[in-house]
Each structure stands twice: as C-alpha cells, then as structure tokens.
CSV table of C-alpha atoms in Angstrom, one decimal:
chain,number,residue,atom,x,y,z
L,16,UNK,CA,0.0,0.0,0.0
L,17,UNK,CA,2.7,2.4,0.8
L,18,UNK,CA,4.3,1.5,-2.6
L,19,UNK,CA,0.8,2.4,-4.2
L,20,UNK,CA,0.7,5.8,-2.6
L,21,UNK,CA,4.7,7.2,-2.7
L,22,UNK,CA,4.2,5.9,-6.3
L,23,UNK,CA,0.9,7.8,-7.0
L,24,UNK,CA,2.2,11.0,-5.1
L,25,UNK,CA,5.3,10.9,-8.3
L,26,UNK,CA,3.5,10.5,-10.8
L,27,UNK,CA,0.4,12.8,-9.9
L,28,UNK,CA,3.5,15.2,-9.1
L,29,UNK,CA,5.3,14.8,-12.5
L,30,UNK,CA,1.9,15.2,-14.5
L,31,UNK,CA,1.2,18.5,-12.9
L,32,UNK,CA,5.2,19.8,-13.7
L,33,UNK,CA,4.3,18.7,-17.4
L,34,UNK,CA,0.7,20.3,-17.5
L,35,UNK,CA,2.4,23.7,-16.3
L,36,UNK,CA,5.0,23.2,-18.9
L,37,UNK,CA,2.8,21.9,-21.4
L,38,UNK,CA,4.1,24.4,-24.1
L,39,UNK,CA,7.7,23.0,-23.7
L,40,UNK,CA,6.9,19.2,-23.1
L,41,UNK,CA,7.0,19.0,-27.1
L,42,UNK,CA,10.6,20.0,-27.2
L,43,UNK,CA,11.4,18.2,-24.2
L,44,UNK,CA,10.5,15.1,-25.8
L,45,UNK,CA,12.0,16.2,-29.2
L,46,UNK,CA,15.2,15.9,-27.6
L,47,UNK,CA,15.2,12.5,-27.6
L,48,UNK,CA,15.5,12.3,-31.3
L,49,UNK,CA,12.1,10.2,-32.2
L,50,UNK,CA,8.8,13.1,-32.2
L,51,UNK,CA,8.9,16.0,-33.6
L,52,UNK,CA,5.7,18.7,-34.4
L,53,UNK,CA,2.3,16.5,-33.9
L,54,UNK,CA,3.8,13.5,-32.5
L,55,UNK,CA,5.4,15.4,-29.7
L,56,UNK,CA,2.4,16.9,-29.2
L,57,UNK,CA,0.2,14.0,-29.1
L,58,UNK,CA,2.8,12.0,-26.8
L,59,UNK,CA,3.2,14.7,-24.3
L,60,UNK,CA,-0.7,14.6,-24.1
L,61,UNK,CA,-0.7,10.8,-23.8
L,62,UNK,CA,2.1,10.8,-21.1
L,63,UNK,CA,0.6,13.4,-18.5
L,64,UNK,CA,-2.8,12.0,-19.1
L,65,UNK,CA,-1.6,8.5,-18.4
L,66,UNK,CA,0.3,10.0,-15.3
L,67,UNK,CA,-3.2,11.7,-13.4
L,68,UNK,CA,-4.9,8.5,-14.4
L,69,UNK,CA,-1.9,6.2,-12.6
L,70,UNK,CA,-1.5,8.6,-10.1
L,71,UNK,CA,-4.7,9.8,-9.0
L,72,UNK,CA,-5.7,5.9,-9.0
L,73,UNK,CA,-3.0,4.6,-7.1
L,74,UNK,CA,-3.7,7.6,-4.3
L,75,UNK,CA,-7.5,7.6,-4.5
L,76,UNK,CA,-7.1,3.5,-4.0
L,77,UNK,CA,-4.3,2.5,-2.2
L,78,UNK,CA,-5.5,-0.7,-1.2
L,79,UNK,CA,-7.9,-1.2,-4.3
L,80,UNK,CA,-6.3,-4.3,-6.8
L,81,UNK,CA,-8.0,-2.6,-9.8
L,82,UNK,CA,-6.0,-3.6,-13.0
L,83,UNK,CA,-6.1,-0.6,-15.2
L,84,UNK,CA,-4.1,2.1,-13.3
L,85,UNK,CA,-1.3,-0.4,-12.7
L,86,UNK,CA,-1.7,-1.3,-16.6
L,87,UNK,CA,-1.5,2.7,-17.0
L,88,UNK,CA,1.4,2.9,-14.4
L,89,UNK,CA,3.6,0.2,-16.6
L,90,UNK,CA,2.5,1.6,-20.2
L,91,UNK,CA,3.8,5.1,-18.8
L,92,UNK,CA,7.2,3.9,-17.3
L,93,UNK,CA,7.7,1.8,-20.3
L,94,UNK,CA,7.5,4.4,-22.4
L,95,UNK,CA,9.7,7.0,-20.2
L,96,UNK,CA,12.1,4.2,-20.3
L,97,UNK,CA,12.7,3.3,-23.6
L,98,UNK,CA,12.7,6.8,-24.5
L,99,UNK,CA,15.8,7.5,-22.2
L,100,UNK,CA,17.7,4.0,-23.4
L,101,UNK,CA,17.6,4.8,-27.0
L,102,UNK,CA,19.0,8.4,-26.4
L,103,UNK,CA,21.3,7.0,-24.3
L,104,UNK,CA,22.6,4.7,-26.9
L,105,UNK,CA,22.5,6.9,-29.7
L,106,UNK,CA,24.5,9.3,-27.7
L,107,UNK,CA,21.8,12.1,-27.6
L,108,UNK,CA,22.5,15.2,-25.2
L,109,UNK,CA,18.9,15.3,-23.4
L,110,UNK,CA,19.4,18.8,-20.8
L,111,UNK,CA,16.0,17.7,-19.7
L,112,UNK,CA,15.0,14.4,-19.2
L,113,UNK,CA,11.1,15.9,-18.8
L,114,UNK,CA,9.8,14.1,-15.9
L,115,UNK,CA,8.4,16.7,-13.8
L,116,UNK,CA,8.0,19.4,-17.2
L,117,UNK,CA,10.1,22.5,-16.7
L,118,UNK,CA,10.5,22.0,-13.0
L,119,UNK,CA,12.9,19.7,-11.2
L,120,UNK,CA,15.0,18.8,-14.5
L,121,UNK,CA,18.4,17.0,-14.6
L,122,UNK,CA,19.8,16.1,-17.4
L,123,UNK,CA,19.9,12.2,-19.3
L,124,UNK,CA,22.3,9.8,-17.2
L,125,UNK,CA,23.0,7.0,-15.8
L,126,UNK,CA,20.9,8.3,-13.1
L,127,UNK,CA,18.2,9.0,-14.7
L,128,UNK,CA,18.3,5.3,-16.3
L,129,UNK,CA,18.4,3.8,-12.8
L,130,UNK,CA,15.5,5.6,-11.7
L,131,UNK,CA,13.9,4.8,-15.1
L,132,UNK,CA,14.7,0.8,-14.2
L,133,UNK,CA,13.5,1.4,-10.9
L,134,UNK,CA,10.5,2.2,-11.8
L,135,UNK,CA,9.8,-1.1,-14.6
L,136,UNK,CA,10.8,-2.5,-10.8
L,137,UNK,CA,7.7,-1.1,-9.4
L,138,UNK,CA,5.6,-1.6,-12.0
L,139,UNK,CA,6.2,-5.6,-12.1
L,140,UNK,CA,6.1,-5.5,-8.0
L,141,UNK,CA,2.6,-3.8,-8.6
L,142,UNK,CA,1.2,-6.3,-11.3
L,143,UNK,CA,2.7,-9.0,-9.0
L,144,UNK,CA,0.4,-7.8,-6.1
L,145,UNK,CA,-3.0,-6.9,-8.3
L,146,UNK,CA,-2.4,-10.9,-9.8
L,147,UNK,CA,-2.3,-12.3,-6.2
L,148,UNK,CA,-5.8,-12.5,-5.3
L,149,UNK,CA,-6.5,-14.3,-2.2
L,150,UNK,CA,-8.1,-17.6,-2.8
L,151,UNK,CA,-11.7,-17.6,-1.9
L,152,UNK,CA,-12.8,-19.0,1.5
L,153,UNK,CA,-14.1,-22.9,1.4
L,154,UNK,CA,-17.6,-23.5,1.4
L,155,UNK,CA,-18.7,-25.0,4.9
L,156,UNK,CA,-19.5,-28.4,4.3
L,157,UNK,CA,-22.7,-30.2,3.6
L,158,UNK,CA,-24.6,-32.2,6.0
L,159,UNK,CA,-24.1,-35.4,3.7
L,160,UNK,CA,-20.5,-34.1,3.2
L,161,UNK,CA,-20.0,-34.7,7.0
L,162,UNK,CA,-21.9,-37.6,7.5
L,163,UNK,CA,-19.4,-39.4,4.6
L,164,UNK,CA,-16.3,-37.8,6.5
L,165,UNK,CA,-17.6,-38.7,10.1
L,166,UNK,CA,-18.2,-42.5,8.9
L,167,UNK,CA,-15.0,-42.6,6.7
L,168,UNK,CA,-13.3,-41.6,10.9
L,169,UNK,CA,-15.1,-44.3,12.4
C-alpha cells in the first residue's frame, strides 16, 4: 500500500510539472530524437494524461487491486524508459529528461536510467500484487458431506 501511494504521489506530481510546462513538453520530448511537431504533441498529451490517471488511481485507491491504473502505471514507465535508453545509446544530449516538465530537470544519465529501471521494478512489483488474489474461502461443508467424513473416521 505504501508502494501504491509514494508511487501515486510521483506521478500525480510529474503530470502537474508537465501540464504547467505543457508548451515546452514537445521540445522536451523532441530531444530525444524520435517526435517531432504532432507526435510530440500528441505524446506529451498521452504521457501526462496516463500519469493523473496512474496517479490519482493509485492515491485515490491504495488498497484497491484494480487492474487498469497499474496497466497505466507500466505503459507510462515503459514508455519514459525506452525513451531514455535509446538516447542514451545513440548518444543524444537530453538537458532535460522531462519528468516533472520545466520544474525539477536534470539532465539524461545514468541516473536518470536507474530511476527509469527502478521504476519497470515497481511496476512488475505492482502487477505481481493486483495478480495475487487471495483464494476464496471454502464453502462449509454439507450435512451429507460430514456424514461421509464422520463415517470414513469411524
């Protein structure tokens, strides 16, 4: 549960940096050499949205094992993730990595890629949790059920 909400209080907190940086999220994510114009556009929409919905979920419902803001919570890491690798790799220089908007920024690093793995961490310890369902209680026996075990003792 604690998980649920330190991770729903980041995310809720990196969607409201990009919303008040919404005019620069575009070129944030241009730096990392893949969108450009409508694409950057459209992914920085994508990403805060699927942050609020993630985040607000995971706060609102700590204890809830609701699939789809965990789903939301991987898609959205996923995504921050393979955006950073691939710079990385290709050598890009990304001033702002873009996870809290204009606010908060540090540049791509190996620091940023840890926190990046860290967080495809989380999201496999959260799917792990909202797949464990506890087993449904047993159904109190029949009479006839223990009539047959009480002459199966004798």
């Amino acid at each position: 549960m604690v998980l649920r909400i330190v991770l729903g209080a980041v995310y809720t907190a990196m969607a409201l940096g990009q919303l008040a940086s919404l005019g620069r999220m575009p070129g944030i994510l241009a730096a990392y050499g893949l969108v450009t114009g409508a694409a950057a556009i459209s992914l920085a929409v994508a990403l805060i949205a699927g942050e609020l919905v993630c985040g607000v979920g995971l706060l609102a419902r700590p204890r809830s094992k609701a699939l789809p803001p965990v789903w939301v919570f991987t898609a959205v890491s996923v995504v921050w993730s393979l955006l950073a690798v691939q710079a990385f790799a290709r050598e890009l220089t990304v001033a702002n990595c873009g996870c809290f908007g204009s606010y908060l920024f540090q540049r791509l690093s190996w620091f940023v890629l840890v926190q990046d793995a860290l967080t495809l961490v989380y999201a496999g310890l959260l799917l792990r949790g909202v797949r464990r369902r506890p087993s449904p209680p047993a159904e109190p026996a029949s009479r006839e059920s223990r009539a047959v075990m009480e002459e199966a003792d004798s």
